[in-house]
Amino acid sequence: MSRQLGDHHRRFLQTMMTIGITSEKEAKTLYQHCCETHKTQCAPDRLEEFIEAINSRLQPMFMQIRKGMSEEDGQQHYALVNTAETDITRMTSDYADNELELFRKIMDLIVSSENGKASSTDILNSADMMTSKKLKKGETQQLLLRLVQDKWLCESQGEYNLSTRCIIEMEPYIRAMYQDQVKVCHICHNMAFQCQICENPSCGIKIHNPCVARYFKGRMEPHCPACDDFWPHEIPEVRELHSLSKR
Amino acid sequence: PSSSQVQRGLEKLTPAQVDQKTAEVVQYILVKDQKKIPVRRAELVKNIVKDYRTVYPEIIKRAKRIFEQVFGLKLVEIDPKNHMYILVNNLDTPAAAASPVKCPSNPKTGLLFVILSVIFMKGGIVRENQIWNTLKKLRVDPGQRHEEFGDVRKVVTEEFVRQRYLEYTRIPHTEPIEYEFRWGHRADMEVSKAQILEFMGQLHEQDPRSWSQQYREAHTGSSSSQNASSSQTSSHASTSRK
Ligand SMILES: [Mg+2]
Ligand SMILES: [Mg+2]
Ligand SMILES: [Zn+2]
Ligand SMILES: [Zn+2]
């Protein structure tokens, strides 16, 4: 159902267009700011409704503000996404065909990895095996820089993982493309790239790092929720809400 | 096409078809405008509108309405001869607190504002040397690669010009060839003269009213005062101290 929007909605949307993705906490602050700026009533717990109104008007343009969890800090984020295509072709206006081919290869590496990351070395090797116009080492490095700048990938110590924005936006594509290959978190049921895996070979469930932190919080001896085997991995601390969470 | 042609054209299409085409036009313009590239009507028709060209006026009308109602943006034809469009912020920007969200502030905005300021203070046209000299005083040398801006000359004479923030035109009968700068159409639309004075005041820590002539021009309207900067340049308030 299409809703009438006010300037407070529009300002929120304009900001989302500029930043692309924001944490839930920032979204709440932004929502309040937009309401105050345009002298509108603002109930702090009605952010979802507020965003739904915007989404009802964005839908005909194949755009949506979608929610998803960051695998880094476990916080919910909102991302402005394009829903027109289930393919990564929504990036075609910004990247050349051979760059997109390499991006697909990077995604292959990430999906098939245990730790949800692709190393620079593996990426450079993939560049060597391209079918479209090969990217040289310097070009690959430039491309990686742009992919990080454009918030598709994150880099840490020479390894690349999918950004929260990428995961939220490309979920339909990834699920369609990789199907059973994609790991799924046993706790929250979303796609999981950076996660812990049960070492029981006949179990093998996956749990996001932040979901591990929450699920096993306070337990002396962690056991796999599916097969009850001892959970051998280090249990991370539950992350407190930061004022500006990482993306 | 005449309005009766448009009407007849619309009768041949389903509402869903027209809505779909309008949505495509909106998306296309948003993508282009995000990169600050003006959209040419001819390219819009060729790439997106295509067979729906008889109903083009209706599609543009609907697109404008969507930009206003959903995004708070105004689709403006900045070049009536070449039919070029840009998007401008349509929201009232009161002098309220700055957005709590840290929009990625573009350092180039500060650079642009310095140049726009110089042009404005000198009455609207400035020989390029005056711009380069001003920048050099701010330790931005067009001849050298700048840590923040890279190739300064390229940013100023190509990027800002392509984005329609500046106009860079040849001065006739100059040997060697010299160029002059003016405000571009996008600057006319997005940047108010009052903002420039505010910026200058901050830069020189003076009251804007001390530049009385320019202050009057800024506050008696003309093309300047309508809309404040678009959301993408709205971070200038925080980047202006350079
Ligand atoms: Mg794109
Ligand atoms: Mg002009
Ligand atoms: Zn999970
Ligand atoms: Zn297990």
Tab-separated table of C-alpha atoms and ligand atoms in Angstrom:
chain	number	residue	atom	x	y	z
A	1	MET	CA	0.000	0.000	0.000
A	2	SER	CA	1.476	3.304	-1.096
A	3	ARG	CA	1.860	5.890	1.618
A	4	GLN	CA	2.025	9.656	1.486
A	5	LEU	CA	5.489	10.883	2.440
A	6	GLY	CA	6.630	14.016	4.228
A	7	ASP	CA	9.875	15.950	4.059
A	8	HIS	CA	11.168	13.966	7.026
A	9	HIS	CA	10.905	10.767	4.970
A	10	ARG	CA	12.570	12.449	2.004
A	11	ARG	CA	15.487	13.762	4.023
A	12	PHE	CA	16.047	10.289	5.480
A	13	LEU	CA	15.976	8.803	1.990
A	14	GLN	CA	18.374	11.435	0.622
A	15	THR	CA	20.817	10.613	3.392
A	16	MET	CA	20.475	6.897	2.717
A	17	MET	CA	21.249	7.595	-0.919
A	18	THR	CA	24.442	9.373	0.066
A	19	ILE	CA	25.738	6.878	2.595
A	20	GLY	CA	24.284	3.624	1.198
A	21	ILE	CA	24.182	1.786	4.514
A	22	THR	CA	23.825	2.689	8.177
A	23	SER	CA	23.613	0.910	11.508
A	24	GLU	CA	20.253	0.573	13.231
A	25	LYS	CA	21.406	2.905	15.971
A	26	GLU	CA	22.457	5.574	13.471
A	27	ALA	CA	19.201	5.054	11.593
A	28	LYS	CA	17.237	5.807	14.765
A	29	THR	CA	19.255	8.976	15.378
A	30	LEU	CA	18.832	10.027	11.764
A	31	TYR	CA	15.087	9.378	11.937
A	32	GLN	CA	14.779	11.600	15.001
A	33	HIS	CA	16.887	14.302	13.352
A	34	CYS	CA	14.722	14.220	10.218
A	35	CYS	CA	11.546	14.503	12.272
A	36	GLU	CA	12.918	17.384	14.336
A	37	THR	CA	14.207	19.221	11.274
A	38	HIS	CA	10.781	19.054	9.676
A	39	LYS	CA	8.872	19.606	12.898
A	40	THR	CA	7.109	16.243	12.863
A	41	GLN	CA	6.180	13.975	15.716
A	42	CYS	CA	8.560	11.124	16.144
A	43	ALA	CA	7.963	8.021	18.234
A	44	PRO	CA	11.372	6.377	18.691
A	45	ASP	CA	10.001	2.855	18.360
A	46	ARG	CA	8.329	3.535	15.019
A	47	LEU	CA	11.413	3.470	12.827
A	48	GLU	CA	10.245	0.286	11.057
A	49	GLU	CA	6.928	1.886	10.155
A	50	PHE	CA	8.730	5.020	8.961
A	51	ILE	CA	10.980	2.966	6.698
A	52	GLU	CA	8.044	0.891	5.486
A	53	ALA	CA	6.343	4.069	4.299
A	54	ILE	CA	9.419	5.024	2.314
A	55	ASN	CA	9.690	1.497	0.952
A	56	SER	CA	6.100	1.512	-0.244
A	57	ARG	CA	7.022	4.429	-2.530
A	58	LEU	CA	10.421	3.026	-3.524
A	59	GLN	CA	9.065	-0.324	-4.583
A	60	PRO	CA	7.842	0.746	-8.060
A	61	MET	CA	11.380	2.007	-8.710
A	62	PHE	CA	12.856	-1.343	-7.730
A	63	MET	CA	14.540	0.120	-4.684
A	64	GLN	CA	14.205	-0.815	-1.029
A	65	ILE	CA	15.730	-0.032	2.335
A	66	ARG	CA	16.559	-3.491	3.618
A	67	LYS	CA	17.722	-4.723	6.997
A	68	GLY	CA	20.525	-7.169	7.664
A	69	MET	CA	23.055	-8.153	10.309
A	70	SER	CA	26.727	-7.295	10.147
A	71	GLU	CA	28.899	-10.387	10.496
A	72	GLU	CA	31.556	-8.201	12.144
A	73	ASP	CA	29.671	-6.704	15.061
A	74	GLY	CA	26.318	-8.475	14.991
A	75	GLN	CA	24.463	-5.175	14.751
A	76	GLN	CA	21.492	-4.714	12.478
A	77	HIS	CA	22.040	-2.379	9.541
A	78	TYR	CA	19.841	-0.727	6.949
A	79	ALA	CA	20.986	-0.608	3.337
A	80	LEU	CA	19.433	1.067	0.328
A	81	VAL	CA	19.365	-1.659	-2.305
A	82	ASN	CA	18.422	-2.113	-5.905
A	83	THR	CA	15.891	-4.893	-6.382
A	84	ALA	CA	15.671	-4.775	-10.187
A	85	GLU	CA	18.038	-7.561	-10.899
A	86	THR	CA	18.916	-10.740	-9.098
A	87	ASP	CA	22.226	-10.681	-10.928
A	88	ILE	CA	25.250	-8.600	-10.070
A	89	THR	CA	24.586	-6.705	-13.277
A	90	ARG	CA	23.301	-3.881	-11.102
A	91	MET	CA	27.011	-3.029	-10.850
A	92	THR	CA	27.458	-2.825	-14.624
A	93	SER	CA	27.242	0.928	-14.753
A	94	ASP	CA	30.306	1.141	-12.514
A	95	TYR	CA	32.440	-1.806	-13.557
A	96	ALA	CA	33.702	-3.252	-16.826
A	97	ASP	CA	32.746	-6.770	-17.913
A	98	ASN	CA	36.102	-8.271	-17.042
A	99	GLU	CA	36.033	-6.543	-13.645
A	100	LEU	CA	32.632	-8.100	-12.988
A	101	GLU	CA	33.992	-11.478	-13.998
A	102	LEU	CA	36.742	-11.144	-11.410
A	103	PHE	CA	34.239	-10.001	-8.802
A	104	ARG	CA	32.243	-13.183	-9.448
A	105	LYS	CA	35.425	-15.206	-8.991
A	106	ILE	CA	36.128	-13.418	-5.717
A	107	MET	CA	32.664	-14.310	-4.602
A	108	ASP	CA	33.273	-17.964	-5.587
A	109	LEU	CA	36.391	-17.952	-3.406
A	110	ILE	CA	34.546	-16.398	-0.472
A	111	VAL	CA	31.546	-18.720	-0.658
A	112	SER	CA	33.689	-21.841	-0.852
A	113	SER	CA	36.068	-20.733	1.916
A	114	GLU	CA	35.804	-21.746	5.545
A	115	ASN	CA	36.511	-18.305	6.942
A	116	GLY	CA	34.456	-16.274	4.462
A	117	LYS	CA	37.541	-14.546	3.094
A	118	ALA	CA	39.602	-14.508	-0.087
A	119	SER	CA	43.295	-13.737	0.081
A	120	SER	CA	44.990	-11.278	-2.301
A	121	THR	CA	47.120	-14.161	-3.561
A	122	ASP	CA	44.114	-16.294	-4.431
A	123	ILE	CA	42.454	-13.315	-6.085
A	124	LEU	CA	45.524	-12.584	-8.193
A	125	ASN	CA	45.644	-16.243	-9.219
A	126	SER	CA	41.993	-16.053	-10.224
A	127	ALA	CA	42.789	-13.019	-12.328
A	128	ASP	CA	45.230	-15.207	-14.214
A	129	MET	CA	42.492	-17.637	-15.099
A	130	MET	CA	39.980	-15.199	-16.541
A	131	THR	CA	38.149	-15.823	-19.788
A	132	SER	CA	37.448	-12.196	-20.597
A	133	LYS	CA	40.232	-9.644	-21.022
A	134	LYS	CA	42.719	-10.523	-18.268
A	135	LEU	CA	43.423	-8.017	-15.543
A	136	LYS	CA	47.053	-7.344	-14.769
A	137	LYS	CA	48.300	-7.322	-11.210
A	138	GLY	CA	48.152	-3.513	-10.902
A	139	GLU	CA	44.668	-3.425	-12.405
A	140	THR	CA	43.477	-6.114	-10.008
A	141	GLN	CA	44.801	-4.126	-7.070
A	142	GLN	CA	43.080	-0.984	-8.344
A	143	LEU	CA	39.849	-2.906	-8.771
A	144	LEU	CA	40.067	-4.252	-5.223
A	145	LEU	CA	40.570	-0.707	-3.949
A	146	ARG	CA	37.448	0.462	-5.784
A	147	LEU	CA	35.401	-2.486	-4.593
A	148	VAL	CA	36.313	-1.584	-1.036
A	149	GLN	CA	35.629	2.121	-1.626
A	150	ASP	CA	32.260	1.322	-3.199
A	151	LYS	CA	31.471	-0.786	-0.153
A	152	TRP	CA	31.163	-4.160	-1.866
A	153	LEU	CA	34.160	-5.699	-0.101
A	154	CYS	CA	36.052	-5.146	3.139
A	155	GLU	CA	39.762	-5.683	3.486
A	156	SER	CA	41.742	-6.751	6.512
A	157	GLN	CA	45.352	-7.909	6.529
A	158	GLY	CA	45.392	-8.771	2.866
A	159	GLU	CA	42.146	-10.704	2.983
A	160	TYR	CA	38.823	-9.685	1.506
A	161	ASN	CA	35.332	-10.468	2.736
A	162	LEU	CA	31.859	-9.405	1.603
A	163	SER	CA	30.672	-6.158	3.156
A	164	THR	CA	27.404	-6.015	5.074
A	165	ARG	CA	25.969	-3.909	2.265
A	166	CYS	CA	27.009	-6.506	-0.291
A	167	ILE	CA	25.445	-9.335	1.661
A	168	ILE	CA	22.171	-7.457	2.135
A	169	GLU	CA	21.961	-6.303	-1.469
A	170	MET	CA	23.143	-9.440	-3.201
A	171	GLU	CA	21.336	-11.994	-1.105
A	172	PRO	CA	18.891	-13.020	-3.855
A	173	TYR	CA	21.740	-13.343	-6.346
A	174	ILE	CA	23.947	-15.321	-3.985
A	175	ARG	CA	21.196	-17.707	-2.968
A	176	ALA	CA	20.201	-18.292	-6.592
A	177	MET	CA	23.772	-18.613	-7.811
A	178	TYR	CA	25.262	-20.797	-5.088
A	179	GLN	CA	22.202	-22.518	-3.596
A	180	ASP	CA	23.292	-25.291	-1.226
A	181	GLN	CA	26.886	-24.143	-1.388
A	182	VAL	CA	26.055	-21.087	0.712
A	183	LYS	CA	26.465	-21.624	4.445
A	184	VAL	CA	23.469	-20.806	6.626
A	185	CYS	CA	23.628	-19.823	10.283
A	186	HIS	CA	21.916	-22.360	12.507
A	187	ILE	CA	20.828	-19.653	14.953
A	188	CYS	CA	19.528	-16.773	12.831
A	189	HIS	CA	19.004	-18.664	9.535
A	190	ASN	CA	20.638	-16.008	7.407
A	191	MET	CA	23.496	-16.611	4.997
A	192	ALA	CA	26.792	-17.027	6.816
A	193	PHE	CA	30.237	-16.290	5.436
A	194	GLN	CA	32.323	-15.493	8.503
A	195	CYS	CA	31.253	-18.141	10.963
A	196	GLN	CA	32.233	-21.009	13.223
A	197	ILE	CA	31.598	-24.600	12.159
A	198	CYS	CA	30.793	-27.618	14.301
A	199	GLU	CA	33.672	-30.063	13.985
A	200	ASN	CA	31.518	-33.155	14.225
A	201	PRO	CA	31.757	-34.463	10.627
A	202	SER	CA	28.178	-35.698	10.664
A	203	CYS	CA	26.902	-32.340	11.922
A	204	GLY	CA	28.877	-29.417	10.562
A	205	ILE	CA	26.368	-26.657	11.430
A	206	LYS	CA	27.511	-23.074	11.026
A	207	ILE	CA	26.996	-20.164	13.403
A	208	HIS	CA	27.914	-16.510	12.799
A	209	ASN	CA	30.568	-15.208	15.169
A	210	PRO	CA	28.185	-12.690	16.782
A	211	CYS	CA	25.474	-15.362	16.963
A	212	VAL	CA	27.981	-17.650	18.743
A	213	ALA	CA	28.710	-14.827	21.202
A	214	ARG	CA	25.015	-14.350	21.975
A	215	TYR	CA	24.021	-18.010	22.018
A	216	PHE	CA	26.816	-19.220	24.258
A	217	LYS	CA	26.967	-16.154	26.497
A	218	GLY	CA	27.503	-17.107	30.110
A	219	ARG	CA	27.675	-20.848	29.450
A	220	MET	CA	30.544	-22.658	31.119
A	221	GLU	CA	30.754	-25.503	28.615
A	222	PRO	CA	29.448	-24.710	25.163
A	223	HIS	CA	27.789	-27.545	23.252
A	224	CYS	CA	26.604	-27.644	19.665
A	225	PRO	CA	22.866	-26.876	19.610
A	226	ALA	CA	22.371	-29.518	16.892
A	227	CYS	CA	24.511	-32.531	17.890
A	228	ASP	CA	25.496	-31.663	21.479
A	229	ASP	CA	29.207	-32.217	20.856
A	230	PHE	CA	31.548	-29.900	22.674
A	231	TRP	CA	31.883	-26.626	20.795
A	232	PRO	CA	35.665	-26.323	20.474
A	233	HIS	CA	35.982	-22.778	19.168
A	234	GLU	CA	36.785	-19.626	21.088
A	235	ILE	CA	33.570	-17.926	22.143
A	236	PRO	CA	33.751	-14.232	21.237
A	237	GLU	CA	32.543	-11.513	23.593
A	238	VAL	CA	29.137	-10.004	22.909
A	239	ARG	CA	29.866	-6.634	21.276
A	240	GLU	CA	28.362	-3.632	23.026
A	241	LEU	CA	26.588	-1.078	20.847
A	242	HIS	CA	29.062	1.501	19.593
A	243	SER	CA	27.968	4.998	18.670
A	244	LEU	CA	29.328	4.572	15.164
A	245	SER	CA	29.481	0.942	14.204
A	246	LYS	CA	31.779	-0.291	11.478
A	247	ARG	CA	30.314	-1.260	8.124
B	1	PRO	CA	4.665	15.494	-29.637
B	2	SER	CA	1.476	17.504	-29.276
B	3	SER	CA	-0.742	16.949	-26.287
B	4	SER	CA	-3.342	15.170	-28.420
B	5	GLN	CA	-0.613	12.884	-29.733
B	6	VAL	CA	0.447	12.203	-26.162
B	7	GLN	CA	-3.141	11.419	-25.221
B	8	ARG	CA	-3.541	9.014	-28.127
B	9	GLY	CA	-0.195	7.439	-27.263
B	10	LEU	CA	-1.267	6.891	-23.675
B	11	GLU	CA	-4.460	5.217	-24.770
B	12	LYS	CA	-2.414	2.534	-26.514
B	13	LEU	CA	-0.443	1.684	-23.380
B	14	THR	CA	-1.471	0.088	-20.124
B	15	PRO	CA	-0.974	2.106	-16.925
B	16	ALA	CA	1.507	-0.549	-15.765
B	17	GLN	CA	3.602	-0.039	-18.895
B	18	VAL	CA	3.766	3.710	-18.407
B	19	ASP	CA	4.602	3.278	-14.703
B	20	GLN	CA	7.354	0.824	-15.548
B	21	LYS	CA	8.876	3.150	-18.099
B	22	THR	CA	8.663	6.064	-15.642
B	23	ALA	CA	10.431	3.945	-13.011
B	24	GLU	CA	13.234	3.193	-15.477
B	25	VAL	CA	13.644	6.881	-16.254
B	26	VAL	CA	13.773	7.744	-12.552
B	27	GLN	CA	16.415	5.073	-11.906
B	28	TYR	CA	18.500	6.141	-14.863
B	29	ILE	CA	18.531	9.780	-13.826
B	30	LEU	CA	19.341	8.885	-10.200
B	31	VAL	CA	22.358	6.834	-11.261
B	32	LYS	CA	23.652	9.542	-13.564
B	33	ASP	CA	23.049	12.315	-11.103
B	34	GLN	CA	24.839	10.434	-8.341
B	35	LYS	CA	27.925	10.839	-10.511
B	36	LYS	CA	27.003	14.485	-11.124
B	37	ILE	CA	26.583	13.804	-14.825
B	38	PRO	CA	23.768	15.836	-16.378
B	39	VAL	CA	21.287	13.780	-18.355
B	40	ARG	CA	20.650	14.738	-21.929
B	41	ARG	CA	17.077	14.409	-23.140
B	42	ALA	CA	18.249	12.790	-26.369
B	43	GLU	CA	20.143	10.103	-24.486
B	44	LEU	CA	17.205	9.497	-22.165
B	45	VAL	CA	14.929	8.935	-25.155
B	46	LYS	CA	17.423	6.765	-26.996
B	47	ASN	CA	18.437	4.561	-24.080
B	48	ILE	CA	15.375	4.327	-21.896
B	49	VAL	CA	12.221	5.838	-23.332
B	50	LYS	CA	12.671	4.296	-26.801
B	51	ASP	CA	9.289	3.245	-28.261
B	52	TYR	CA	7.454	5.314	-25.701
B	53	ARG	CA	8.727	8.563	-27.156
B	54	THR	CA	5.292	9.836	-28.150
B	55	VAL	CA	4.326	9.870	-24.502
B	56	TYR	CA	7.664	11.298	-23.373
B	57	PRO	CA	6.124	14.509	-21.964
B	58	GLU	CA	3.813	12.448	-19.757
B	59	ILE	CA	6.663	10.217	-18.577
B	60	ILE	CA	8.827	13.196	-17.668
B	61	LYS	CA	5.891	14.806	-15.896
B	62	ARG	CA	5.386	11.656	-13.806
B	63	ALA	CA	9.121	11.320	-13.167
B	64	LYS	CA	9.223	14.900	-11.879
B	65	ARG	CA	6.353	14.171	-9.548
B	66	ILE	CA	8.115	11.065	-8.204
B	67	PHE	CA	11.348	12.977	-7.673
B	68	GLU	CA	9.457	15.592	-5.670
B	69	GLN	CA	7.133	13.334	-3.717
B	70	VAL	CA	9.457	10.446	-2.943
B	71	PHE	CA	12.952	11.901	-2.978
B	72	GLY	CA	12.421	15.591	-2.280
B	73	LEU	CA	14.371	16.391	-5.437
B	74	LYS	CA	13.615	18.680	-8.314
B	75	LEU	CA	14.349	17.666	-11.895
B	76	VAL	CA	15.619	20.828	-13.516
B	77	GLU	CA	16.439	21.538	-17.121
B	78	ILE	CA	19.649	23.511	-16.855
B	79	ASP	CA	20.356	23.842	-20.537
B	80	PRO	CA	17.250	24.625	-22.591
B	81	LYS	CA	19.203	24.421	-25.841
B	82	ASN	CA	20.640	20.948	-25.283
B	83	HIS	CA	17.839	19.799	-22.983
B	84	MET	CA	20.008	18.688	-20.103
B	85	TYR	CA	18.657	17.749	-16.714
B	86	ILE	CA	20.089	17.659	-13.233
B	87	LEU	CA	18.555	16.896	-9.871
B	88	VAL	CA	18.509	19.594	-7.244
B	89	ASN	CA	17.461	19.404	-3.605
B	90	ASN	CA	13.861	20.450	-3.167
B	91	LEU	CA	13.738	20.268	0.619
B	92	ASP	CA	13.760	23.411	2.706
B	93	THR	CA	17.097	23.401	4.406
B	94	PRO	CA	16.630	25.361	7.562
B	95	ALA	CA	19.697	26.478	9.516
B	96	ALA	CA	19.135	23.523	11.826
B	97	ALA	CA	21.752	21.329	13.406
B	98	ALA	CA	23.921	19.442	10.962
B	99	SER	CA	22.945	15.874	10.171
B	100	PRO	CA	24.113	13.513	12.890
B	101	VAL	CA	25.157	11.031	10.283
B	102	LYS	CA	28.665	11.497	9.021
B	103	CYS	CA	28.127	11.761	5.308
B	104	PRO	CA	31.420	11.075	3.603
B	105	SER	CA	32.584	14.662	3.360
B	106	ASN	CA	34.216	15.389	0.087
B	107	PRO	CA	37.364	17.501	0.480
B	108	LYS	CA	36.869	18.694	-3.053
B	109	THR	CA	33.800	20.601	-1.894
B	110	GLY	CA	36.032	22.959	0.078
B	111	LEU	CA	38.259	23.418	-2.939
B	112	LEU	CA	35.250	24.147	-5.114
B	113	PHE	CA	33.878	26.645	-2.629
B	114	VAL	CA	37.115	28.595	-2.589
B	115	ILE	CA	36.956	28.883	-6.376
B	116	LEU	CA	33.260	29.749	-6.441
B	117	SER	CA	33.930	32.369	-3.801
B	118	VAL	CA	36.705	34.027	-5.763
B	119	ILE	CA	34.544	34.143	-8.885
B	120	PHE	CA	31.615	35.543	-6.960
B	121	MET	CA	33.667	38.195	-5.171
B	122	LYS	CA	35.190	39.339	-8.451
B	123	GLY	CA	31.795	39.834	-10.066
B	124	GLY	CA	31.221	36.530	-11.866
B	125	ILE	CA	34.170	36.094	-14.242
B	126	VAL	CA	37.783	35.491	-13.313
B	127	ARG	CA	40.898	34.896	-15.381
B	128	GLU	CA	42.376	31.526	-14.588
B	129	ASN	CA	45.595	32.977	-13.164
B	130	GLN	CA	43.698	34.582	-10.342
B	131	ILE	CA	42.299	31.196	-9.368
B	132	TRP	CA	45.702	29.496	-9.495
B	133	ASN	CA	47.270	32.295	-7.432
B	134	THR	CA	44.556	32.063	-4.804
B	135	LEU	CA	45.000	28.322	-4.571
B	136	LYS	CA	48.767	28.643	-4.302
B	137	LYS	CA	48.301	30.937	-1.316
B	138	LEU	CA	46.302	28.110	0.250
B	139	ARG	CA	49.176	25.746	-0.549
B	140	VAL	CA	47.279	24.072	-3.365
B	141	ASP	CA	49.601	24.263	-6.343
B	142	PRO	CA	48.039	23.287	-9.665
B	143	GLY	CA	51.480	22.422	-10.954
B	144	GLN	CA	52.082	19.785	-8.302
B	145	ARG	CA	50.288	16.661	-7.301
B	146	HIS	CA	48.259	17.418	-4.168
B	147	GLU	CA	47.991	14.909	-1.374
B	148	GLU	CA	44.230	15.266	-1.085
B	149	PHE	CA	43.082	16.367	-4.551
B	150	GLY	CA	45.598	14.689	-6.816
B	151	ASP	CA	45.896	16.483	-10.127
B	152	VAL	CA	44.462	19.833	-9.073
B	153	ARG	CA	44.340	21.344	-12.536
B	154	LYS	CA	42.439	18.328	-13.812
B	155	VAL	CA	39.958	18.425	-10.934
B	156	VAL	CA	39.298	22.130	-11.463
B	157	THR	CA	39.321	22.399	-15.261
B	158	GLU	CA	37.854	18.985	-16.079
B	159	GLU	CA	35.982	17.373	-13.210
B	160	PHE	CA	34.285	20.506	-11.845
B	161	VAL	CA	33.503	21.609	-15.395
B	162	ARG	CA	32.056	18.232	-16.391
B	163	GLN	CA	29.899	18.321	-13.271
B	164	ARG	CA	28.725	21.799	-14.319
B	165	TYR	CA	30.018	23.478	-11.166
B	166	LEU	CA	32.344	25.661	-13.211
B	167	GLU	CA	32.598	26.990	-16.729
B	168	TYR	CA	36.065	27.206	-18.198
B	169	THR	CA	36.124	29.134	-21.450
B	170	ARG	CA	38.766	30.486	-23.710
B	171	ILE	CA	39.353	34.206	-23.724
B	172	PRO	CA	39.369	35.201	-27.398
B	173	HIS	CA	42.425	36.845	-28.926
B	174	THR	CA	44.786	35.788	-26.169
B	175	GLU	CA	48.234	34.575	-27.102
B	176	PRO	CA	49.252	32.349	-25.395
B	177	ILE	CA	45.706	31.067	-24.907
B	178	GLU	CA	44.122	32.071	-21.630
B	179	TYR	CA	40.958	30.870	-20.012
B	180	GLU	CA	38.437	32.330	-17.652
B	181	PHE	CA	36.168	30.807	-15.030
B	182	ARG	CA	32.509	31.368	-14.305
B	183	TRP	CA	29.998	29.597	-12.107
B	184	GLY	CA	28.442	26.627	-13.905
B	185	HIS	CA	24.738	25.865	-14.123
B	186	ARG	CA	24.850	23.363	-11.292
B	187	ALA	CA	26.508	25.873	-9.000
B	188	ASP	CA	23.822	28.409	-9.924
B	189	MET	CA	21.178	25.910	-8.889
B	190	GLU	CA	22.769	24.278	-5.876
B	191	VAL	CA	24.904	26.893	-4.216
B	192	SER	CA	23.367	30.017	-2.831
B	193	LYS	CA	25.336	33.247	-2.754
B	194	ALA	CA	24.467	33.483	0.937
B	195	GLN	CA	26.299	30.206	1.509
B	196	ILE	CA	29.356	31.556	-0.251
B	197	LEU	CA	29.398	34.637	1.939
B	198	GLU	CA	28.996	32.462	4.996
B	199	PHE	CA	31.909	30.350	3.800
B	200	MET	CA	34.060	33.398	3.139
B	201	GLY	CA	33.189	34.750	6.560
B	202	GLN	CA	34.363	31.563	8.171
B	203	LEU	CA	37.491	31.436	6.066
B	204	HIS	CA	38.467	34.964	6.943
B	205	GLU	CA	36.721	35.037	10.302
B	206	GLN	CA	34.789	38.110	9.312
B	207	ASP	CA	31.116	38.954	9.365
B	208	PRO	CA	29.645	38.336	5.889
B	209	ARG	CA	28.075	41.788	6.085
B	210	SER	CA	31.509	43.325	5.710
B	211	TRP	CA	31.350	42.501	2.021
B	212	SER	CA	28.305	44.678	1.564
B	213	GLN	CA	27.818	44.630	-2.183
B	214	GLN	CA	28.071	40.882	-2.535
B	215	TYR	CA	25.949	40.458	0.575
B	216	ARG	CA	23.163	42.486	-1.041
B	217	GLU	CA	23.326	40.461	-4.224
B	218	ALA	CA	23.112	37.291	-2.196
B	219	HIS	CA	20.052	38.352	-0.277
B	220	THR	CA	17.934	39.940	-2.981
B	221	GLY	CA	17.273	36.609	-4.649
B	222	SER	CA	18.009	36.266	-8.396
B	223	SER	CA	18.863	32.647	-9.142
B	224	SER	CA	20.842	32.227	-5.986
B	225	SER	CA	18.595	31.849	-3.006
B	226	GLN	CA	16.176	29.117	-4.056
B	227	ASN	CA	17.455	25.794	-2.933
B	228	ALA	CA	20.405	25.128	-0.784
B	229	SER	CA	22.891	22.510	-1.793
B	230	SER	CA	21.914	18.992	-2.671
B	231	SER	CA	22.375	16.326	-0.071
B	232	GLN	CA	25.670	15.419	-1.614
B	233	THR	CA	27.197	18.826	-1.128
B	234	SER	CA	25.447	19.537	2.127
B	235	SER	CA	28.481	18.396	4.016
B	236	HIS	CA	30.282	21.533	2.885
B	237	ALA	CA	29.458	23.198	6.179
B	238	SER	CA	31.852	20.827	7.855
B	239	THR	CA	34.532	20.863	5.192
B	240	SER	CA	34.732	24.593	4.666
B	241	ARG	CA	37.488	25.174	7.189
B	242	LYS	CA	40.516	24.145	5.190
C	1	MG	MG	25.811	0.850	-9.635
C	2	MG	MG	26.647	30.558	-15.183
C	3	ZN	ZN	23.573	-15.987	12.706
C	4	ZN	ZN	27.206	-30.212	15.873
